[in-house]
CSV table of C-alpha atoms in Angstrom, one decimal:
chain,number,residue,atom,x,y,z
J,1,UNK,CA,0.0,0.0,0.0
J,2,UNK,CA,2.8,2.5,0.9
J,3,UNK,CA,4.1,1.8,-2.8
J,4,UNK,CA,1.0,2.5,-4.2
J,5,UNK,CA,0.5,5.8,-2.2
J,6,UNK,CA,4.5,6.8,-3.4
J,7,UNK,CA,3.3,6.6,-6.7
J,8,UNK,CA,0.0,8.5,-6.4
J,9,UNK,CA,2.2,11.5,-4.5
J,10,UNK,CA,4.4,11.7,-6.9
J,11,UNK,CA,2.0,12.0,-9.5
J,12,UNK,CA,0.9,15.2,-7.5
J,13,UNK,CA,4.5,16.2,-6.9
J,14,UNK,CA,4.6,16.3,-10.8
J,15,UNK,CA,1.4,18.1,-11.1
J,16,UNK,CA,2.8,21.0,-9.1
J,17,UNK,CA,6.0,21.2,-11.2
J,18,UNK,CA,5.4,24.2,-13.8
J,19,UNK,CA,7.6,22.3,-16.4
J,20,UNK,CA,5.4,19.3,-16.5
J,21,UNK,CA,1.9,18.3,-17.5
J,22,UNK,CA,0.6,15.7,-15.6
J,23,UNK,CA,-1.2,12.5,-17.7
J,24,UNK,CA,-2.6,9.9,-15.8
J,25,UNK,CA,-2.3,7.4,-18.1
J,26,UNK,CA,1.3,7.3,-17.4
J,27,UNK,CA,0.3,5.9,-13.7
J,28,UNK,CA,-1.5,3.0,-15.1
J,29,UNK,CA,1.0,0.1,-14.1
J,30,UNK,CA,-1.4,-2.4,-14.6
J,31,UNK,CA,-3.9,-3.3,-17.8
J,32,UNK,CA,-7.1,-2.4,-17.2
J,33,UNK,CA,-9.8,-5.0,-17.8
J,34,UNK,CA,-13.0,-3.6,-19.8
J,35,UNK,CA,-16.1,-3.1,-17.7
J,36,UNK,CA,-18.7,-5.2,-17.3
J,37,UNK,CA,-22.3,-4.9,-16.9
J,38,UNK,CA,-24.6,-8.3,-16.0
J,39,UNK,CA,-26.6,-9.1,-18.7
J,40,UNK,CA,-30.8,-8.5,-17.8
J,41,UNK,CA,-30.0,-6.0,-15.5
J,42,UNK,CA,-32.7,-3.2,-15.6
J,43,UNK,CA,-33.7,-0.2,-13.4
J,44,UNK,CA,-36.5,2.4,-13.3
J,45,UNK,CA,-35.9,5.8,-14.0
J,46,UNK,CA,-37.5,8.4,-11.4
J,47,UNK,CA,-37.5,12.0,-13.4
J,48,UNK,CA,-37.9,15.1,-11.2
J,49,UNK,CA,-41.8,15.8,-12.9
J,50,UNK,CA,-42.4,12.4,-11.0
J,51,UNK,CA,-42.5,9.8,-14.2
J,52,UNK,CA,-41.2,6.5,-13.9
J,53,UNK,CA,-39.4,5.3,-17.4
J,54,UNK,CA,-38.2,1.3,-17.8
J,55,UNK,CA,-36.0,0.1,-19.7
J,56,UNK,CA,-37.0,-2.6,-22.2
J,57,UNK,CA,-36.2,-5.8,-20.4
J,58,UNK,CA,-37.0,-3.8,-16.7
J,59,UNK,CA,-39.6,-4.9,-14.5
J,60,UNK,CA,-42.5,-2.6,-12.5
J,61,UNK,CA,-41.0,-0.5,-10.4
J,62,UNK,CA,-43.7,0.5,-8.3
J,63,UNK,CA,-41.5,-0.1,-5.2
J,64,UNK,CA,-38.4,1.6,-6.1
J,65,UNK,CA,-39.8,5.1,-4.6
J,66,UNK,CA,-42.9,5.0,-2.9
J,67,UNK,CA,-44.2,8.6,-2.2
J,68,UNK,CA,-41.2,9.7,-2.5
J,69,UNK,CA,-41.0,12.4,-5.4
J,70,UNK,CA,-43.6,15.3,-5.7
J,71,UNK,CA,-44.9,15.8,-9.1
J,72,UNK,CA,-44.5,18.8,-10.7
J,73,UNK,CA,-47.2,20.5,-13.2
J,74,UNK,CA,-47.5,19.7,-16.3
J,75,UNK,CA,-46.4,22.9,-17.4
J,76,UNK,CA,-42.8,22.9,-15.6
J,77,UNK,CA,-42.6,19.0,-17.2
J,78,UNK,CA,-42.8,20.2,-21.1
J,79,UNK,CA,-40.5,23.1,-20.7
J,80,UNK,CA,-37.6,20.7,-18.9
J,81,UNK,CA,-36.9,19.4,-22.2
J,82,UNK,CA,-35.9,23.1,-23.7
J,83,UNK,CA,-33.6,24.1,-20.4
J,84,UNK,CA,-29.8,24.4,-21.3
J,85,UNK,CA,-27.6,21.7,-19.6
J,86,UNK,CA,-28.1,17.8,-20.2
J,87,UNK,CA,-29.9,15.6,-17.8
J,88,UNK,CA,-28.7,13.2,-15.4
J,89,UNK,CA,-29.5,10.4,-12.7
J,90,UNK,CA,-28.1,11.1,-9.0
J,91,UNK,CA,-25.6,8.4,-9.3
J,92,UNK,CA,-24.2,9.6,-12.7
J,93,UNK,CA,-23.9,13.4,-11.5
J,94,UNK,CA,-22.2,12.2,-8.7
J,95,UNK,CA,-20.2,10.2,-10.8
J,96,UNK,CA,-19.6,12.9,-13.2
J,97,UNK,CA,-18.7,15.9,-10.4
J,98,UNK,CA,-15.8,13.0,-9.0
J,99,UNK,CA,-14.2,12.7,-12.8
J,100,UNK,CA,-14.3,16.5,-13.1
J,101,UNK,CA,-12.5,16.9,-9.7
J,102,UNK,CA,-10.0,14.2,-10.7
J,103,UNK,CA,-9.1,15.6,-14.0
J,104,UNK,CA,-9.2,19.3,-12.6
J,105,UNK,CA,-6.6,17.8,-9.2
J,106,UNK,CA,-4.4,15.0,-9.5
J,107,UNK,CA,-4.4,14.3,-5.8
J,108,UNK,CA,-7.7,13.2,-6.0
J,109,UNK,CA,-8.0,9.7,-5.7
J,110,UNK,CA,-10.8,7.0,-4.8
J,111,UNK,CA,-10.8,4.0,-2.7
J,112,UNK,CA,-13.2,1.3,-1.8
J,113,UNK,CA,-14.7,-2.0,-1.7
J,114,UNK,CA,-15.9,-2.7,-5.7
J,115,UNK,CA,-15.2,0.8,-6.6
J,116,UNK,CA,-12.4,0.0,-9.6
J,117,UNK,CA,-13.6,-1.8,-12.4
J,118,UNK,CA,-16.9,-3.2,-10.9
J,119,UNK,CA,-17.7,0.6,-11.0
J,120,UNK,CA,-19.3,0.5,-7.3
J,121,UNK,CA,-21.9,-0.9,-5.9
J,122,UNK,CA,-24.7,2.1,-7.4
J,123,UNK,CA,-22.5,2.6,-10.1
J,124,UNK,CA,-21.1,6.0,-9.0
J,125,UNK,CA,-17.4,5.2,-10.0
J,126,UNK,CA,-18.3,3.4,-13.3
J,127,UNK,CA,-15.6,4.4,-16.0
J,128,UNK,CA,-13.3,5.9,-13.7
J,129,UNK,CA,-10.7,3.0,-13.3
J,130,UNK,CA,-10.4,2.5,-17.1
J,131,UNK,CA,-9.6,6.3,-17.0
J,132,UNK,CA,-7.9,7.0,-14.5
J,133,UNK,CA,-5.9,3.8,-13.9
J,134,UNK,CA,-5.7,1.5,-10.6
J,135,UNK,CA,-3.6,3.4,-8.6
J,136,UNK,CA,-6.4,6.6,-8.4
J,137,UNK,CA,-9.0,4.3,-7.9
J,138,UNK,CA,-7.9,1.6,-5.3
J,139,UNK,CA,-10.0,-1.3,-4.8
J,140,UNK,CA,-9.6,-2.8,-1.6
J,141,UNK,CA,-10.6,-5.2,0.6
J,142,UNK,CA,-13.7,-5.8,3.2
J,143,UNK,CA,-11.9,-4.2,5.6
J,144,UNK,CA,-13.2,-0.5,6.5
J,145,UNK,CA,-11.6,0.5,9.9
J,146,UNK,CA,-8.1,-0.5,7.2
J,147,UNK,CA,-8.9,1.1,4.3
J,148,UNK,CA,-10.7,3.8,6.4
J,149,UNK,CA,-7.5,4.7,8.4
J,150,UNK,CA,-5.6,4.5,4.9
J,151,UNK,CA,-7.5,7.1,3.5
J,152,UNK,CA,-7.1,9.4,6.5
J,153,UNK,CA,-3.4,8.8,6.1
J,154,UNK,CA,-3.0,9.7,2.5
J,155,UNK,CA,-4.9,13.1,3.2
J,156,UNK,CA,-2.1,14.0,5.6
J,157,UNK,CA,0.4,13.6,3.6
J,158,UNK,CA,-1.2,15.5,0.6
J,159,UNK,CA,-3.5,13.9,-1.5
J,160,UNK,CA,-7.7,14.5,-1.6
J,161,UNK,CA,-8.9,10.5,-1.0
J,162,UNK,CA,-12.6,9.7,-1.5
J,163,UNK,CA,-13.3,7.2,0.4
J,164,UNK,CA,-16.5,4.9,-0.5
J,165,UNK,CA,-18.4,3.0,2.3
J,166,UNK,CA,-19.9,0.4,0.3
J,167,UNK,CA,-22.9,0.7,3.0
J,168,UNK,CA,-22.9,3.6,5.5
J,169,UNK,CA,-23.8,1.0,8.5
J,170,UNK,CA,-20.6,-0.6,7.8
J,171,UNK,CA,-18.6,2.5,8.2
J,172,UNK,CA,-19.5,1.6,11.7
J,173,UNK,CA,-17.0,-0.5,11.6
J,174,UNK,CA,-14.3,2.5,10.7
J,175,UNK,CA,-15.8,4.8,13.5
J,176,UNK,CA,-13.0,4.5,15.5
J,177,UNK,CA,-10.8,6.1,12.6
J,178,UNK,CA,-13.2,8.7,11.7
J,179,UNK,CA,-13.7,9.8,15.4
J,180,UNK,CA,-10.4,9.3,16.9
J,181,UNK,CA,-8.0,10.5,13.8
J,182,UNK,CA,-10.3,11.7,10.9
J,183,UNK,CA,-11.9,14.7,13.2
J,184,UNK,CA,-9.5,15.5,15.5
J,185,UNK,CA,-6.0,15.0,13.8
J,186,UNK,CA,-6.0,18.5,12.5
J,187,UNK,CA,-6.6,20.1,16.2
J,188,UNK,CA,-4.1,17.6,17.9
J,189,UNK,CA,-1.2,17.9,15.7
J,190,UNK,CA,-1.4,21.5,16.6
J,191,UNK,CA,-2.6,22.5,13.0
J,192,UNK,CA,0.1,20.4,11.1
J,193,UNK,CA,-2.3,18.5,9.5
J,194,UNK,CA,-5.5,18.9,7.5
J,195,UNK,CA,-7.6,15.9,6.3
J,196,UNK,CA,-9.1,16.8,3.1
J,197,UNK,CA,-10.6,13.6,2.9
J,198,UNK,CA,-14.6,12.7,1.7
J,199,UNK,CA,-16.1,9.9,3.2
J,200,UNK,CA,-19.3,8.8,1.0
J,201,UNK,CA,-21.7,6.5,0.4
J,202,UNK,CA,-25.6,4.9,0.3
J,203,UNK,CA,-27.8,4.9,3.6
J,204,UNK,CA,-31.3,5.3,4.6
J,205,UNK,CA,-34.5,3.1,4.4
J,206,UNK,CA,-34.8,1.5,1.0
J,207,UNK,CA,-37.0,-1.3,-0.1
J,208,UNK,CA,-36.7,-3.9,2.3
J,209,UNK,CA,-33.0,-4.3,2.9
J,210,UNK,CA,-33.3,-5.3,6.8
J,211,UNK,CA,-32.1,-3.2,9.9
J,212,UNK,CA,-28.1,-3.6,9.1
J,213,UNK,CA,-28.8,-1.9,5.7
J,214,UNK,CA,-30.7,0.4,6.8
J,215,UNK,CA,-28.8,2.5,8.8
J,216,UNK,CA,-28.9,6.5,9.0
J,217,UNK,CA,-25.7,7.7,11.1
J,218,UNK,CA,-25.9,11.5,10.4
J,219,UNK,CA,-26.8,10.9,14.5
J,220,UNK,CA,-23.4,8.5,15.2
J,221,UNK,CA,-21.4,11.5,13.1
J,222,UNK,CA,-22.9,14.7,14.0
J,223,UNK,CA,-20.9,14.8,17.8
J,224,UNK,CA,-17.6,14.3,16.4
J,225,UNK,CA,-15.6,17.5,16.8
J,226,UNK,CA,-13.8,18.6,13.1
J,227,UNK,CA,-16.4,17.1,10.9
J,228,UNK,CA,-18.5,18.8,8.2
J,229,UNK,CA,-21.9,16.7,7.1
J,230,UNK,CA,-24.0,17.2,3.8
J,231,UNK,CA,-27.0,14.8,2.1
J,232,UNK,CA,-28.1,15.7,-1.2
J,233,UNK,CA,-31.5,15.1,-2.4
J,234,UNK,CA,-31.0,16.4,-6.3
J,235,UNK,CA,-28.7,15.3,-8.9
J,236,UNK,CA,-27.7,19.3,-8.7
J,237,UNK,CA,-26.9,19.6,-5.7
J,238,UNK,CA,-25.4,16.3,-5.6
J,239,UNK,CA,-22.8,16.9,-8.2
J,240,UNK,CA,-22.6,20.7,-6.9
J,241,UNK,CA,-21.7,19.4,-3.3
J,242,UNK,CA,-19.3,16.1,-4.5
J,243,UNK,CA,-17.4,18.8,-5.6
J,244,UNK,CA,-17.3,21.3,-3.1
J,245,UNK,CA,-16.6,18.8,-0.4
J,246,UNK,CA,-13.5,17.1,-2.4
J,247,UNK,CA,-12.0,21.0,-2.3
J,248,UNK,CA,-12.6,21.7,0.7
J,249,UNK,CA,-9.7,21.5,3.5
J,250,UNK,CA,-11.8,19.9,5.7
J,251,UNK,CA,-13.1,16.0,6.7
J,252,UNK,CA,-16.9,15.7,5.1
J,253,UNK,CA,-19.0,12.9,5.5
J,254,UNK,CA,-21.2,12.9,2.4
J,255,UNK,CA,-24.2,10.9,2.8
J,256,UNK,CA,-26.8,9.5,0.1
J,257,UNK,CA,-29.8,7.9,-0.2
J,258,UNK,CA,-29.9,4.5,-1.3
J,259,UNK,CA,-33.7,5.5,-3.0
J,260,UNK,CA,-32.5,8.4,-4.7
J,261,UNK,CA,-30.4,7.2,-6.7
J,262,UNK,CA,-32.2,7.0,-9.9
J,263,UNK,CA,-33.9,10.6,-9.4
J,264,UNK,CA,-33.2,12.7,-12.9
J,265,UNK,CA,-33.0,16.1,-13.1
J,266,UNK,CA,-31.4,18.5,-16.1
J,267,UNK,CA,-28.4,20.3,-14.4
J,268,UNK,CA,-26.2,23.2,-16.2
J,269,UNK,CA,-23.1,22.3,-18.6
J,270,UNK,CA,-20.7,24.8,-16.9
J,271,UNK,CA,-19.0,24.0,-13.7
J,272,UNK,CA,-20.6,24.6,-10.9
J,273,UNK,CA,-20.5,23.9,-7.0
J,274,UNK,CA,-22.6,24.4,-4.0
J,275,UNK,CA,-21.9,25.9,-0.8
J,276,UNK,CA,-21.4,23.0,1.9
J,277,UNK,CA,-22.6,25.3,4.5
J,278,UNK,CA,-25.6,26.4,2.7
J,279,UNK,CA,-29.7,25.3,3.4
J,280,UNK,CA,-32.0,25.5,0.2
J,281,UNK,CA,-34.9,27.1,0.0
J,282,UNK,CA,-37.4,25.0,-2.1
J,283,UNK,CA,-40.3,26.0,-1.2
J,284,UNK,CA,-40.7,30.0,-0.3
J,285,UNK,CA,-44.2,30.3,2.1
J,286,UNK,CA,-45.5,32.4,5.4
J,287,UNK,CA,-47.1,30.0,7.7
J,288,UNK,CA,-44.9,27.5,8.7
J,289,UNK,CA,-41.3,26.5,8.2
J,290,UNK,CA,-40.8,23.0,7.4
J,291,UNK,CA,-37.0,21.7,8.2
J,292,UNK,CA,-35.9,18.7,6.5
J,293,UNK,CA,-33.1,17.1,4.1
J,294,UNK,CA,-32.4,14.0,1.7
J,295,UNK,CA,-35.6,11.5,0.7
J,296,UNK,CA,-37.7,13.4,3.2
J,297,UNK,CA,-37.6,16.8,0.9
J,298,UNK,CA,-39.6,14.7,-1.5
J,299,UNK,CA,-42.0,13.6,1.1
J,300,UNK,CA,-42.5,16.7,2.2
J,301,UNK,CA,-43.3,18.7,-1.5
J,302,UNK,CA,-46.1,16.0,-1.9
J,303,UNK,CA,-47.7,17.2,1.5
J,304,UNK,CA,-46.9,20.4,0.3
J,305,UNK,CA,-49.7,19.7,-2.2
J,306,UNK,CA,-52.1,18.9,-0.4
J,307,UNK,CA,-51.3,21.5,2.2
J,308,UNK,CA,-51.6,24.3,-0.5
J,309,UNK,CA,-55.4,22.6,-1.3
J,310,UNK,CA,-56.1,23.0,2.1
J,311,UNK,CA,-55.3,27.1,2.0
J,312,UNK,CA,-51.8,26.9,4.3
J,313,UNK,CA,-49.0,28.4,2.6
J,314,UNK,CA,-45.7,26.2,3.7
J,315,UNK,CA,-41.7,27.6,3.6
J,316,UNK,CA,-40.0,24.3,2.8
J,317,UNK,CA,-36.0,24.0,3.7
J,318,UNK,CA,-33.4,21.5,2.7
J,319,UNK,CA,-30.9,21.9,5.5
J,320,UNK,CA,-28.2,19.9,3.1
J,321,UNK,CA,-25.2,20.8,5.6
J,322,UNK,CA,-26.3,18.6,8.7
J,323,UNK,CA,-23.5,19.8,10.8
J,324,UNK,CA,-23.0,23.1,10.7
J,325,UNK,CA,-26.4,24.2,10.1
J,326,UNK,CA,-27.2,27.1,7.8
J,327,UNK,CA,-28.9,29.0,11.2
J,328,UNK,CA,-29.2,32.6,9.0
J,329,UNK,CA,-31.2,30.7,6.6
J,330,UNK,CA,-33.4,28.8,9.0
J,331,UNK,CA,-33.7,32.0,11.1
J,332,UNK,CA,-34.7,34.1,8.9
J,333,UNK,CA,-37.3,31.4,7.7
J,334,UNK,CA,-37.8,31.4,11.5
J,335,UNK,CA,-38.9,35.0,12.0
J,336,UNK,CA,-41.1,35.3,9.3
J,337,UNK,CA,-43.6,32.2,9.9
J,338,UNK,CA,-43.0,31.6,13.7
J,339,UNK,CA,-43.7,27.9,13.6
J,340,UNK,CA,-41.2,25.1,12.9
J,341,UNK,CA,-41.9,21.4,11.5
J,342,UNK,CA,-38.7,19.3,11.4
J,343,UNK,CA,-39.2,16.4,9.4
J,344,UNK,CA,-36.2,13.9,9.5
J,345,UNK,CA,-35.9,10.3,8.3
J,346,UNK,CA,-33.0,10.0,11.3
J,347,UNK,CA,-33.9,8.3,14.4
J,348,UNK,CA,-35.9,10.6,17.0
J,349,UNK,CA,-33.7,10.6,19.8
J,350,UNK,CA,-30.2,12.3,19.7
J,351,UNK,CA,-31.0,12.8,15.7
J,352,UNK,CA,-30.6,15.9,13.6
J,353,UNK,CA,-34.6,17.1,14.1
J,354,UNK,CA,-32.9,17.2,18.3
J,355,UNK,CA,-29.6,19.1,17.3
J,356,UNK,CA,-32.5,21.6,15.2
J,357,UNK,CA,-34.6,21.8,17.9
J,358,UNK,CA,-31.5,22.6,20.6
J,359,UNK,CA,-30.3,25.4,17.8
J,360,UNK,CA,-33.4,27.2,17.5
J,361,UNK,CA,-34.6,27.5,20.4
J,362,UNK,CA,-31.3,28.7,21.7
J,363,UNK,CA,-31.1,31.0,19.0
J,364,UNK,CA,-34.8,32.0,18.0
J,365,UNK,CA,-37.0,31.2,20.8
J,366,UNK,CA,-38.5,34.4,20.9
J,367,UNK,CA,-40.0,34.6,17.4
J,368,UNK,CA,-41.8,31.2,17.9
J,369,UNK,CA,-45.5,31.4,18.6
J,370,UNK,CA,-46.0,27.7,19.0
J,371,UNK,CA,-43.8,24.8,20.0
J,372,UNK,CA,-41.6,23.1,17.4
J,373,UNK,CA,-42.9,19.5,16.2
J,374,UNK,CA,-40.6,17.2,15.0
J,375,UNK,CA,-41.5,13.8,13.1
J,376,UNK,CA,-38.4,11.0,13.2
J,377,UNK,CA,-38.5,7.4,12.3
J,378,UNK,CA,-39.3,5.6,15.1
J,379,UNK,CA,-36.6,4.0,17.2
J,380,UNK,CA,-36.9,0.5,16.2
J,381,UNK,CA,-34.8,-1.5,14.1
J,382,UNK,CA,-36.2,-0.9,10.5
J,383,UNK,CA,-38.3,-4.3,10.0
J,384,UNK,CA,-38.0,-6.5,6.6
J,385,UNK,CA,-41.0,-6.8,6.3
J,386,UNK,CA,-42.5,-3.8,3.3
J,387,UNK,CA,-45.8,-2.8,5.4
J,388,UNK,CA,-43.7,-2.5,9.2
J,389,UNK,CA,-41.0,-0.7,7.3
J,390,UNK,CA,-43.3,1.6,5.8
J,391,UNK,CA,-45.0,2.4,9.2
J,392,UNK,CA,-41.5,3.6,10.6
J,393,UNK,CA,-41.1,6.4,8.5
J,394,UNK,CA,-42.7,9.5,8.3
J,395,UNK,CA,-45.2,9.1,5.5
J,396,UNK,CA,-47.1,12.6,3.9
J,397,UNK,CA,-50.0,12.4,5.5
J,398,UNK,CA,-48.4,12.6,9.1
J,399,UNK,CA,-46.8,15.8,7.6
J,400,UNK,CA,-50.2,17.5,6.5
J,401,UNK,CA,-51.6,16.5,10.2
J,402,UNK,CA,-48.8,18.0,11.6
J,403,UNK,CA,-48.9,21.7,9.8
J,404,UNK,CA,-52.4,21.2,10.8
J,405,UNK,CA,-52.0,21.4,14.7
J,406,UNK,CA,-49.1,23.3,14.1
J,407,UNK,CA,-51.5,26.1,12.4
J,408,UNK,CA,-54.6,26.5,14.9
């Protein structure tokens, strides 16, 4: 491993010499094998208007979202088609803001479990080991505390590693690294060190993947002194934040939703990133402010619907930077509604809709003419079974009940 990691440096150490161009093909030292893909593999494609497309040989996939994405009018759906940009699927504008980074910075490299050739396990690294060779994009083996620690290692020494948990519950297993070393190295060495390291991969409640695959740890992260945390919930801002967080000097734990993956949405040609510190507004509104990030945004736009039927007018926020949180966004929200709905797919005790709750009380108490509700999964191991699983998770209608009370 060190002599793989001599080699990456010195591929940076030539970038940053002015009398030579750095080519990464001159750091494969190994043939690449052409990618595969299994043959009658098919998967549905969720567009932002809320259509479903299949492929020819792909089965229903009624179950791949299930009232996940709010469906736009018909209006904003025919014009999509004339924007500027190209369209995309989460997975492939996350896939395509990580090439851009490692053709723009030769430190960048990847490492994982699957993430060479095989292309990951939601395809967000296909292509880039035939590009970029094996020595940018490591495959390693099922061992994330190792590989985990590795990745720390090379940021100290220079290089910009994105590290891929194949799983977010089994970075569990690394937590020790990320807590310990990945967090605090830069404080305890006095400022010698920063870890410019990204640490990404699937997590949330998908379609029946049992408790151990299920796992949301933005709670098991959000305590750890010197980290930064975003979720995206667009292929926008997931390309615009992939990119932002590999530049930035600091440790970020990026985390995605397995169910999201396949969400399409046309984003701009140009470069672009987005501010890993920054809260969306999607929704602007004046009676309530509704506080929420990842598969939950989508959740919440379909109340939204109904809500607007029902003649309440709701300010909808995608935090997006789970630790710190965007509080000049959220407070001004704050101040002009005076009523707060935290909607979070995390578990309800010690979870982000708690850390919200702590911040805004402590910060905008005053302006609140009602208490602040907050709707969690319940703290349960997510069941197997589809119904059980279903019942854990905020659905839309708890949302609408909720503005409800919220508003009388």
């Amino acid at each position: 491993m060190a002599a793989i990691f001599q080699g990456v440096g010195a591929a940076a150490a030539l970038s940053s010499s002015p009398s030579n161009s750095f080519d990464s093909k001159k750091f494969v030292f190994s043939p690449c094998r052409s990618f595969s893909v299994r043959k009658g593999a098919s998967f549905a494609v969720v567009r932002s208007d809320g259509r479903v497309n299949l492929n020819p040989k792909g089965r229903r996939a009624q179950q791949l979202i299930s009232n996940a994405v709010a469906t736009k009018s018909d209006n904003a759906a025919a014009s999509s088609s004339s924007k500027p940009g190209h369209e995309l699927l989460l997975f492939e504008a996350l896939q395509e803001g990580l090439e851009e980074e490692m053709e723009r910075d030769p430190r960048v490299c990847v490492m994982g479990e699957d993430v060479g050739h095989y292309g990951g396990s939601y395809k967000v690294t296909k292509g880039l080991a035939k590009k970029f060779g094996d020595l940018r994009v490591l495959d390693t083996p099922i061992a994330e505390n190792s590989f985990t620690g590795m990745g720390i290692g090379a940021a100290m020494t220079g290089l910009r590693p994105v590290v891929e948990g194949m799983n977010m519950g089994f970075l569990l297993l690394a937590f020790n690294q990320i807590s310990n070393n990945c967090g605090m190295l830069h404080y305890t060495s006095g400022g010698q060190f920063t870890i410019p390291i990204v640490i990404r991969g699937p997590g949330g409640v998908g379609r029946q993947l049992g408790a151990e695959h299920s796992q949301r740890l933005e709670s098991y992260f959000q305590s750890i002194p010197g980290i930064q945390m975003v979720a995206c919930s667009t292929p926008y801002n997931a390309k615009g934040l992939m990119k932002a967080a590999i530049r930035s000097e600091n440790p970020v734990i990026f985390f995605e939703h397995v169910l999201l993956y396949n969400l399409k949405e046309r984003i701009p040609d140009e470069d672009y990133i987005c501010n890993l510190e920054e809260a969306e507004m999607v929704r602007p509104g004046e009676h309530v402010t509704i506080l929420t990030y990842s598969r939950m945004r989508y959740h919440v736009m379909q109340a939204a619907k109904t809500l607007v039927n029902k003649g309440y007018d709701p300010e909808v926020i995608d935090i997006r930077s789970l630790k710190p949180f965007d509080l000049y966004t959220i407070g001004n929200s704050v101040k002009k509604t005076h009523r707060v709905l935290i909607v979070e797919e995390c578990m309800r005790t010690g979870g982000i809709g708690a850390s919200l709750i702590a911040a805004i009380t402590e910060n905008f108490n005053d302006y609140l003419d009602a208490p602040i509700m907050c709707l969690s999964s319940q703290d349960v191991p997510t069941p197997y079974a589809g119904t059980l699983e279903e019942v854990t998770v905020v659905q839309p209608a708890q949302i609408v009940t909720a503005v409800e009370q919220l508003c009388q």
